[in-house]
């Protein structure tokens, strides 16, 4: 591969206006990319315009070789060759999208369980660090733990998880029934959407959507809700519980965010993807091998995270965040990155091409996540140390190849706190009431100091200006005394602008919320207010938000559907975001999408998801592209829920 990529696709200027992002570091790097003729996602997006209207509406089908078929929303044909109409095609496509997302998370969680089992048996390079989580998870699963060695209990927990994957009965997933609120489990049982075995559910849904099987859009939509639960419990909940057992429960930690965290005189290693099994080892070996970096003339090793790998190691290790999804190519374009290591999900195939214009090495680490021009170091639980050491050494050796003329690190970095697990939030609240930690929060909600809560989750999407919807929407919610929790790439967005600092309470929160954040922060010994946006982790960590909602509903003796809360994915991009959103709706939460999902070609599917489904589960979707209007809809919803609760 040549050092210079083919510039023929480079679009002179048109996508480089400053309206691509609200982040000045990103704008600076886009200008650098332009100067150096480096093609980015924005150029490739421009080449796709105008995007296909049939695809946009979700009304094209390639599910058999008689197709592709598309229906005409304004005339004929109204059906594909087999007779499938727009409602059916959209419903089938949607289920496949959700299954795509769910299978990513389920596979993620499976890899974590495998690692836990090997670690528990002493056959892996990992020590089990989350003793406290072993007890809480064992208690939920009904596994005895008193007086037993941690590793033995951990192995049994892994076996219970694996048993869900081997479940050939019609019994629901044990991990779901053990961790979801009983009221929800009953509701889902009533609707016939309790998943049995996550792998089997993925298979069945793929079968159901092939040519000539399910012709009922409504039945397909029920299966979509079920697939959301597969994601929620076979992916998010199982994955997070197991990762907390392996790597420990996150605790509040101070760090920084944005491209300025990269160092001009250290070996920079960027960790990108999703699996803490990989990223935790890179952190460990970067510390161990710092002396070797100093020996080659660097000032040390600087780690920085992109996407959810970044969130995972921020939460547990305080490693700073370089940026979110739309910043991945730009980290390389700083010219200062010695090595980017990826595992699965959300790393663009373009990164090796961008890296080829600099000295940056790209390393892949899983059998299913390879890139043709990357170095491949397939991780296994028993070779993780060897692989991680080799990767860090490769980065150190590459430091000599950095070309100072190409280096430009934007001078933007912002303090950001992470590590707000449910356990650490409850820990902070228990400084106010040790007996009933949730009471102070609930009392403040009742008193109106905290109007409600919103979980803001999900991605960036090149179709819209990076971070814009997220930031403007959250400002408006905070000013109206809504407590915000965040995960995924939107959490990284908010980390970059001071929403995750104590000063953020002063800058953004309304008076009622500010007073509560100050009282909790001081009682918990932070010496400052809690940040107004609590970073709860990666997308898999959305189960933490589910746990928090379940705990609040349990404390109040109501359904999650009755709580004055909402969820939002202002910039969703990935199939995973759609499946997470579907789980949130099934939990009973009003869920905002800031990007139009490809369903509008079906009036039926659109109506069910944005209206009728509320009668079934209490939650529904709404789509709104304007950040202030989105926030206002959530505020109205919260007001209605407060009224129904009589507060
Ligand atoms: Ni979530 Fe996290 Fe980011 Fe979106 Fe991708 S990294 S798993 S999918 S783009 S938030
Ligand atoms: Fe066309 Fe039906 Fe085949 Fe889809 S399944 S491609 S609508 S014939």
XYZ file of C-alpha atoms and ligand atoms in Angstrom:
665
model
C 0.000 0.000 0.000
C 1.378 3.395 -0.946
C 1.879 6.145 1.563
C -0.559 8.383 -0.204
C -4.077 7.297 -0.796
C -6.072 7.964 -3.903
C -7.325 11.531 -3.729
C -9.881 11.203 -6.476
C -12.775 11.144 -4.020
C -11.642 14.224 -2.213
C -14.437 16.809 -2.412
C -12.918 20.242 -2.537
C -14.460 22.297 0.172
C -18.122 21.433 0.057
C -18.361 19.445 3.279
C -15.735 21.390 5.163
C -17.777 24.278 6.346
C -17.637 24.799 10.077
C -21.189 23.541 10.367
C -20.009 19.921 10.445
C -19.450 20.087 14.205
C -19.808 22.419 17.161
C -16.471 21.152 18.452
C -13.655 23.613 17.631
C -11.079 20.822 17.856
C -12.984 18.909 15.190
C -13.328 21.947 12.949
C -9.594 22.590 13.279
C -8.814 19.000 12.273
C -11.241 19.132 9.338
C -9.348 22.156 8.071
C -6.080 20.262 8.511
C -7.571 17.324 6.596
C -8.548 19.683 3.805
C -5.077 21.219 3.654
C -3.483 17.777 3.546
C -6.047 16.374 1.083
C -7.202 13.656 3.449
C -10.636 12.263 2.717
C -12.922 11.907 5.767
C -16.408 10.612 6.482
C -17.778 14.039 5.535
C -16.420 13.751 1.988
C -17.786 10.264 1.593
C -21.143 11.431 2.883
C -21.174 14.216 0.290
C -20.571 11.651 -2.440
C -23.613 9.691 -1.306
C -25.948 12.652 -1.683
C -28.746 12.575 -2.513
C -29.309 9.373 -0.566
C -31.900 6.918 -1.864
C -35.442 7.933 -0.954
C -36.681 4.342 -0.893
C -33.999 3.358 1.578
C -34.696 6.435 3.655
C -38.324 5.408 3.997
C -37.450 1.752 4.592
C -39.478 0.515 1.624
C -36.901 -1.462 -0.325
C -36.461 -5.209 0.116
C -33.591 -7.521 -0.835
C -34.759 -10.481 1.219
C -34.900 -12.802 -1.788
C -33.246 -13.054 -5.178
C -36.384 -12.078 -7.064
C -35.725 -8.591 -5.747
C -34.623 -6.005 -5.107
C -38.153 -4.681 -4.849
C -39.372 -1.282 -3.803
C -42.825 0.130 -3.396
C -43.830 3.570 -4.494
C -45.183 5.720 -1.679
C -46.822 8.060 -4.215
C -48.278 5.590 -6.709
C -47.698 2.137 -8.175
C -46.378 -0.439 -7.421
C -47.740 -0.795 -3.938
C -46.257 -4.277 -3.474
C -43.046 -6.184 -4.068
C -42.985 -9.213 -6.374
C -44.160 -11.597 -3.624
C -46.938 -9.240 -2.584
C -45.225 -7.705 0.436
C -46.513 -4.165 0.929
C -44.813 -1.162 2.515
C -45.979 -2.037 6.044
C -44.576 -5.534 5.779
C -41.295 -4.513 4.163
C -40.675 -1.777 6.745
C -41.581 -4.064 9.662
C -39.299 -6.832 8.385
C -36.412 -4.419 7.809
C -36.869 -2.907 11.254
C -36.760 -6.293 12.969
C -33.556 -7.137 11.084
C -32.030 -3.836 12.173
C -32.879 -4.477 15.814
C -31.589 -8.015 15.587
C -28.365 -6.646 14.096
C -27.963 -4.362 17.071
C -28.951 -6.992 19.599
C -26.556 -9.558 18.153
C -23.654 -7.069 18.508
C -24.381 -6.663 22.200
C -25.139 -10.331 22.791
C -21.859 -11.333 21.140
C -20.050 -8.707 23.211
C -21.556 -10.114 26.368
C -20.746 -13.693 25.310
C -17.074 -12.761 24.901
C -17.105 -11.200 28.370
C -18.680 -14.326 29.906
C -16.073 -16.513 28.216
C -13.343 -14.324 29.673
C -14.953 -14.438 33.137
C -15.196 -18.213 33.058
C -11.565 -18.634 32.011
C -10.472 -16.118 34.646
C -12.493 -17.868 37.341
C -10.812 -21.162 36.436
C -7.384 -19.526 36.631
C -6.816 -20.085 32.916
C -6.722 -16.460 31.824
C -4.490 -13.409 32.140
C -7.230 -11.670 34.114
C -7.824 -11.359 37.832
C -11.384 -10.971 39.012
C -11.567 -7.480 40.530
C -15.257 -6.950 41.239
C -15.787 -8.943 44.438
C -18.694 -6.709 45.501
C -20.471 -7.306 42.202
C -20.061 -11.074 42.524
C -22.239 -10.910 45.625
C -24.981 -8.715 44.193
C -25.200 -10.679 40.942
C -25.101 -14.024 42.763
C -27.865 -12.839 45.076
C -30.056 -11.859 42.119
C -29.444 -15.190 40.404
C -30.086 -17.146 43.608
C -26.533 -18.508 43.740
C -25.212 -19.063 47.271
C -22.034 -17.062 47.950
C -21.532 -16.866 51.707
C -18.331 -18.620 52.689
C -17.470 -19.634 49.122
C -14.341 -18.487 47.273
C -15.010 -15.611 44.854
C -13.679 -17.529 41.873
C -15.992 -20.453 42.500
C -19.034 -18.171 42.660
C -17.844 -16.267 39.583
C -17.519 -19.522 37.644
C -21.062 -20.453 38.600
C -22.302 -17.032 37.503
C -20.618 -17.575 34.126
C -22.288 -20.981 33.887
C -25.718 -19.479 34.556
C -25.080 -16.962 31.786
C -23.947 -19.701 29.428
C -27.015 -21.726 30.367
C -29.195 -18.970 28.919
C -27.381 -19.504 25.619
C -28.032 -23.232 25.867
C -31.656 -22.860 26.872
C -33.766 -25.223 24.745
C -36.868 -24.915 26.919
C -39.654 -22.376 26.649
C -38.620 -20.793 29.950
C -37.543 -17.138 29.692
C -33.898 -16.093 30.043
C -32.877 -16.427 33.646
C -30.719 -13.316 33.489
C -33.801 -11.336 32.482
C -36.160 -12.675 35.118
C -33.456 -12.255 37.757
C -32.613 -8.643 36.934
C -35.686 -6.942 35.409
C -38.453 -5.506 37.625
C -41.170 -8.115 38.245
C -43.887 -5.745 37.042
C -42.116 -5.520 33.660
C -41.531 -9.269 33.458
C -45.272 -9.825 34.014
C -46.139 -7.271 31.353
C -43.791 -8.857 28.812
C -45.112 -12.335 29.651
C -48.644 -11.090 29.033
C -47.570 -9.826 25.591
C -45.743 -13.076 24.827
C -42.431 -11.306 24.209
C -40.191 -12.791 26.907
C -37.032 -14.060 25.185
C -35.791 -17.559 25.968
C -32.255 -17.950 24.652
C -30.628 -14.886 23.077
C -28.968 -16.864 20.289
C -32.186 -18.693 19.480
C -34.162 -15.448 19.370
C -31.725 -13.997 16.838
C -32.101 -17.104 14.681
C -35.880 -17.105 14.909
C -36.101 -13.418 14.006
C -33.866 -13.914 10.959
C -36.081 -16.841 9.911
C -39.266 -14.890 10.564
C -38.117 -12.112 8.218
C -37.067 -14.297 5.279
C -39.176 -14.455 2.126
C -42.513 -16.105 2.651
C -42.693 -16.434 6.430
C -44.270 -13.697 8.534
C -46.748 -11.541 6.628
C -48.084 -9.777 9.714
C -46.502 -6.370 10.375
C -47.988 -6.283 13.876
C -46.551 -9.676 14.755
C -43.172 -8.516 13.410
C -43.370 -5.429 15.616
C -44.008 -7.576 18.683
C -40.927 -9.573 17.715
C -39.061 -6.267 17.484
C -39.962 -5.527 21.099
C -38.770 -8.999 22.000
C -35.506 -8.382 20.144
C -35.141 -5.191 22.196
C -35.351 -7.355 25.324
C -32.783 -9.753 23.868
C -30.476 -6.759 23.594
C -31.412 -5.375 27.016
C -30.819 -8.576 28.976
C -28.667 -10.844 26.779
C -26.504 -7.889 25.766
C -26.496 -4.845 28.019
C -27.407 -6.274 31.430
C -25.426 -9.479 31.138
C -22.455 -7.690 29.579
C -22.293 -4.940 32.194
C -22.796 -7.263 35.165
C -20.075 -9.596 33.940
C -17.670 -6.751 33.122
C -18.173 -5.248 36.570
C -17.313 -8.632 38.070
C -14.184 -8.892 35.942
C -12.934 -5.320 36.102
C -14.635 -3.792 39.131
C -17.563 -1.459 39.699
C -16.772 2.057 38.432
C -16.349 4.854 40.976
C -16.292 8.606 40.353
C -13.077 9.633 38.688
C -11.778 12.900 37.294
C -10.383 12.952 33.776
C -10.439 15.008 30.587
C -11.964 14.955 27.132
C -11.222 16.115 23.593
C -8.394 15.791 21.085
C -6.162 18.025 23.196
C -5.596 15.116 25.580
C -3.141 13.714 23.017
C 0.421 14.546 23.969
C 3.069 16.275 21.874
C 5.932 14.489 23.612
C 4.550 11.113 24.714
C 3.782 7.940 22.807
C 0.078 8.295 22.008
C -2.025 5.143 21.931
C -5.698 5.484 21.028
C -8.047 2.713 22.122
C -11.204 2.427 20.020
C -14.071 -0.049 19.963
C -15.998 -1.664 22.781
C -14.364 -4.524 24.650
C -12.815 -3.762 28.057
C -11.007 -7.120 27.923
C -8.793 -5.508 25.295
C -8.671 -1.917 26.511
C -8.034 -2.779 30.185
C -4.988 -4.793 29.139
C -3.669 -1.940 26.998
C -4.002 0.340 30.031
C -2.184 -2.169 32.229
C 0.710 -2.654 29.806
C 1.011 1.032 29.014
C 1.746 1.577 32.682
C 4.142 -1.362 32.888
C 6.112 -0.360 29.799
C 6.291 3.388 30.381
C 10.039 3.044 31.075
C 10.589 1.649 27.575
C 8.843 4.702 26.122
C 11.102 6.997 28.122
C 14.103 5.012 26.890
C 13.268 5.925 23.266
C 13.111 9.619 24.150
C 9.400 10.057 24.763
C 8.102 11.611 27.967
C 5.952 8.540 28.617
C 2.815 6.935 27.235
C -0.446 8.813 26.745
C -3.568 6.719 26.349
C -6.791 8.146 25.004
C -10.122 6.561 24.179
C -12.574 6.836 21.297
C -16.179 5.589 21.391
C -17.185 3.049 24.028
C -13.720 1.585 24.653
C -12.924 5.112 25.730
C -15.972 5.180 27.980
C -15.066 1.844 29.577
C -11.523 2.863 30.501
C -12.633 6.329 31.548
C -15.170 4.771 33.918
C -12.759 2.359 35.572
C -9.282 3.812 34.960
C -9.775 7.539 34.450
C -8.188 7.384 30.981
C -9.091 10.566 29.044
C -11.396 10.593 26.045
C -10.046 11.728 22.666
C -13.484 11.996 21.111
C -16.626 10.289 19.925
C -17.552 8.423 16.762
C -17.127 11.319 14.297
C -13.685 12.134 15.735
C -12.045 8.772 15.054
C -10.366 9.747 11.769
C -9.455 13.143 13.207
C -7.446 11.639 16.049
C -5.190 10.119 13.388
C -5.149 13.385 11.414
C -3.435 15.101 14.394
C -0.362 13.241 13.132
C 0.499 12.461 16.747
C -0.989 8.997 17.172
C 1.531 6.178 17.175
C -1.062 3.444 17.274
C -4.810 2.941 17.254
C -6.085 -0.365 18.591
C -9.621 -1.511 17.726
C -11.710 -4.562 18.594
C -15.357 -4.664 17.485
C -18.039 -2.162 16.413
C -18.024 1.456 15.272
C -14.492 1.655 13.914
C -14.753 2.746 10.310
C -12.963 0.751 7.592
C -11.527 4.104 6.493
C -9.137 4.403 9.434
C -6.354 2.377 7.841
C -6.519 4.595 4.760
C -6.259 7.742 6.873
C -3.495 6.122 8.936
C -1.534 5.394 5.743
C -1.064 9.157 5.289
C 0.723 9.366 8.663
C 2.975 7.093 10.674
C 0.015 5.705 12.652
C -0.297 1.940 12.993
C -3.731 0.358 13.265
C -4.090 -2.882 15.229
C -7.091 -5.215 15.126
C -7.672 -7.707 17.917
C -10.646 -9.971 17.211
C -11.217 -12.664 14.578
C -14.382 -10.948 13.335
C -13.004 -7.395 13.307
C -10.126 -7.347 10.820
C -8.936 -4.633 8.440
C -6.858 -5.458 5.369
C -4.080 -2.942 6.070
C -3.905 -3.325 9.848
C -1.679 -5.453 12.040
C -3.696 -8.296 13.565
C -3.173 -9.462 17.156
C -6.095 -11.774 17.950
C -6.712 -11.617 21.718
C -7.659 -14.671 23.728
C -8.086 -14.658 27.508
C -4.882 -16.657 27.951
C -2.717 -14.589 25.574
C -3.962 -11.120 26.502
C -0.787 -10.096 28.348
C 1.490 -11.164 25.517
C -0.687 -9.438 22.894
C -1.124 -6.220 24.869
C 2.610 -5.984 25.599
C 3.429 -6.489 21.918
C 0.924 -3.815 20.881
C 2.273 -1.263 23.363
C 5.842 -2.032 22.256
C 4.819 -1.571 18.628
C 3.527 1.888 19.530
C 6.746 2.747 21.369
C 8.876 1.614 18.436
C 6.748 3.732 16.121
C 7.386 6.942 18.085
C 10.613 7.506 16.122
C 8.581 7.597 12.902
C 6.412 10.530 13.967
C 6.836 13.411 11.513
C 6.830 16.657 13.533
C 5.842 18.644 10.427
C 2.565 16.785 10.287
C 1.730 17.121 13.974
C -1.006 19.511 15.029
C -2.848 18.732 18.258
C -5.846 21.007 18.842
C -5.505 22.845 22.154
C -8.945 21.810 23.369
C -9.427 19.601 26.405
C -12.014 19.815 29.114
C -12.178 18.368 32.601
C -14.702 15.525 32.727
C -15.837 13.246 35.554
C -16.795 9.659 34.877
C -17.529 6.534 36.866
C -21.152 7.031 37.886
C -22.302 3.462 38.303
C -25.591 2.943 40.136
C -23.505 1.761 43.070
C -21.513 5.002 43.153
C -24.624 7.176 42.724
C -26.326 5.341 45.569
C -23.084 5.661 47.523
C -23.109 9.438 47.087
C -26.790 9.652 48.044
C -26.273 7.503 51.116
C -24.162 10.318 52.540
C -27.505 12.077 52.966
C -29.544 9.060 54.076
C -27.667 5.874 54.824
C -30.831 3.878 55.512
C -32.758 4.866 52.397
C -30.301 6.326 49.883
C -32.932 6.918 47.205
C -35.113 8.923 49.588
C -33.270 12.264 49.215
C -33.463 12.008 45.426
C -37.129 11.049 45.455
C -37.942 13.747 48.029
C -36.315 16.332 45.787
C -38.247 15.047 42.791
C -41.470 15.283 44.796
C -40.570 18.789 45.974
C -39.902 19.782 42.356
C -36.247 20.718 42.879
C -35.474 17.930 40.466
C -38.200 18.045 37.821
C -37.369 14.620 36.365
C -34.556 12.693 34.724
C -33.469 12.039 31.161
C -31.011 9.439 29.883
C -29.196 10.660 26.798
C -27.492 7.921 24.844
C -26.170 6.867 21.466
C -23.970 8.014 18.681
C -22.954 10.745 16.288
C -24.435 10.631 12.805
C -22.737 12.349 9.863
C -26.148 13.457 8.598
C -26.305 16.054 11.362
C -23.901 18.518 12.931
C -21.712 16.719 15.472
C -22.736 17.281 19.125
C -25.160 20.097 18.239
C -28.493 18.453 19.032
C -27.073 16.788 22.123
C -25.606 19.938 23.616
C -28.537 22.274 22.897
C -31.128 19.770 24.083
C -29.267 19.039 27.296
C -28.743 22.731 28.082
C -32.472 23.233 27.851
C -33.270 20.206 30.017
C -30.752 21.155 32.710
C -32.021 24.736 32.832
C -35.409 23.182 33.553
C -33.996 21.202 36.489
C -33.916 17.832 34.752
C -31.141 15.560 36.003
C -29.298 14.022 33.049
C -27.420 10.748 32.847
C -25.444 9.899 29.729
C -23.716 6.993 28.007
C -22.024 6.222 24.705
C -20.890 8.830 22.237
C -23.351 11.430 23.546
C -21.658 11.122 26.933
C -18.363 11.919 25.195
C -20.033 14.881 23.481
C -21.163 16.273 26.825
C -17.791 15.536 28.438
C -16.137 17.903 25.957
C -18.120 20.984 26.986
C -17.990 20.961 30.771
C -21.293 19.226 31.492
C -19.418 16.609 33.508
C -17.682 18.955 35.909
C -18.847 20.438 39.221
C -18.656 23.867 37.530
C -21.149 22.501 35.004
C -23.767 22.610 37.757
C -23.163 26.343 38.070
C -23.055 26.889 34.307
C -26.012 24.831 33.168
C -28.320 23.648 35.970
C -31.490 25.435 37.044
C -31.610 26.642 40.664
C -33.460 23.630 42.096
C -31.188 21.102 40.446
C -28.087 23.111 41.347
C -29.033 23.091 45.038
C -29.527 19.317 45.011
C -26.250 18.662 43.155
C -24.445 20.889 45.634
C -25.977 19.195 48.681
C -25.182 15.689 47.409
C -21.657 16.634 46.289
C -20.829 18.183 49.644
C -22.354 15.392 51.708
C -20.443 12.830 49.637
C -17.184 14.647 50.366
C -16.496 15.819 46.813
C -16.075 19.354 48.137
C -18.052 20.515 45.110
C -21.427 19.904 43.433
C -22.047 16.700 41.512
C -21.773 17.294 37.770
C -25.232 17.988 36.250
C -24.694 15.212 33.699
C -23.582 11.930 35.205
C -21.429 9.780 32.934
C -22.771 6.238 33.351
C -20.496 4.603 30.792
C -20.586 2.847 27.448
C -23.666 1.844 25.452
C -23.592 -1.588 27.072
C -23.731 0.319 30.369
C -27.226 1.511 29.483
C -28.271 -1.371 31.706
C -27.046 0.837 34.563
C -29.758 3.335 33.619
C -32.261 0.466 33.562
C -31.088 -0.608 37.021
C -31.469 2.937 38.332
C -34.977 3.239 36.896
C -35.884 -0.148 38.346
C -34.586 0.891 41.768
C -36.538 4.185 41.686
C -39.729 2.464 40.550
C -39.254 -0.195 43.217
C -38.710 2.401 45.929
C -41.898 4.216 44.916
C -43.871 1.025 44.321
C -44.790 2.067 40.779
C -43.960 0.909 37.249
C -40.989 2.390 35.373
C -43.659 3.571 32.923
C -45.033 5.870 35.656
C -41.742 7.647 36.403
C -41.151 11.279 35.339
C -38.338 10.282 33.001
C -37.496 10.057 29.308
C -34.701 8.778 27.085
C -33.089 10.299 24.044
C -30.728 9.271 21.267
C -30.237 12.657 19.628
C -27.639 11.556 17.052
C -28.228 7.826 16.604
C -26.376 6.020 13.845
C -25.797 2.364 14.700
C -28.246 -0.562 14.634
C -27.352 -0.974 18.319
C -28.902 2.396 19.093
C -32.183 1.233 17.539
C -32.217 -1.966 19.572
C -31.343 -0.111 22.794
C -34.137 2.357 22.078
C -36.570 -0.506 21.577
C -35.563 -1.960 24.949
C -36.113 1.458 26.543
C -39.603 1.623 25.025
C -40.326 -1.897 26.322
C -39.206 -0.706 29.762
C -41.949 1.912 29.542
C -39.855 4.966 28.674
C -40.669 7.738 26.184
C -37.724 7.571 23.782
C -36.572 10.340 21.468
C -34.804 9.829 18.138
C -33.017 12.891 16.746
C -32.437 11.237 13.367
C -35.334 9.858 11.335
C -35.214 6.057 11.340
C -36.120 4.325 8.052
C -39.744 3.556 8.908
C -41.741 6.477 7.516
C -42.649 4.503 4.383
C -45.089 2.549 6.534
C -47.893 4.539 8.113
C -48.758 1.463 10.186
C -45.282 0.902 11.634
C -44.885 4.630 12.264
C -48.185 4.797 14.114
C -47.527 1.689 16.202
C -44.062 2.827 17.295
C -44.971 6.444 17.992
C -48.428 5.877 19.434
C -50.115 2.458 19.856
C -47.153 0.751 21.556
C -47.652 3.048 24.541
C -50.904 1.234 25.312
C -48.995 -2.055 25.423
C -45.833 -1.238 27.371
C -46.149 2.393 28.492
C -43.248 3.651 26.382
C -43.116 4.893 22.794
C -40.801 6.603 20.318
C -40.928 10.150 19.099
C -38.866 11.643 16.324
C -37.859 15.294 16.471
C -34.864 16.946 14.848
C -35.016 20.273 16.647
C -33.176 20.101 19.991
C -35.340 22.620 21.857
C -38.578 21.080 20.626
C -37.238 17.640 21.580
C -36.476 18.862 25.083
C -39.880 20.518 25.345
C -41.665 17.291 24.378
C -39.734 15.453 27.107
C -40.525 18.220 29.617
C -44.237 17.981 28.790
C -44.083 14.222 29.173
C -42.333 14.539 32.546
C -44.945 17.087 33.658
C -47.746 14.675 32.706
C -46.103 11.808 34.592
C -45.634 14.027 37.648
C -49.275 14.988 37.512
C -50.367 11.347 37.250
C -48.239 10.564 40.316
C -49.909 13.453 42.132
C -46.697 15.473 42.550
Ni -23.043 3.013 21.024
Fe -20.643 2.841 21.569
Fe -20.741 5.460 19.656
Fe -23.023 4.714 18.731
Fe -20.954 3.357 18.321
S -19.459 3.734 19.995
S -21.894 1.181 21.436
S -23.086 2.578 18.748
S -21.287 5.305 17.626
S -22.695 5.412 20.753
Fe -39.266 -8.680 -3.394
Fe -40.732 -10.176 -1.708
Fe -38.291 -10.987 -2.465
Fe -38.562 -8.871 -0.833
S -39.105 -10.980 -0.362
S -37.169 -9.028 -2.583
S -40.465 -7.952 -1.608
S -40.068 -10.709 -3.788
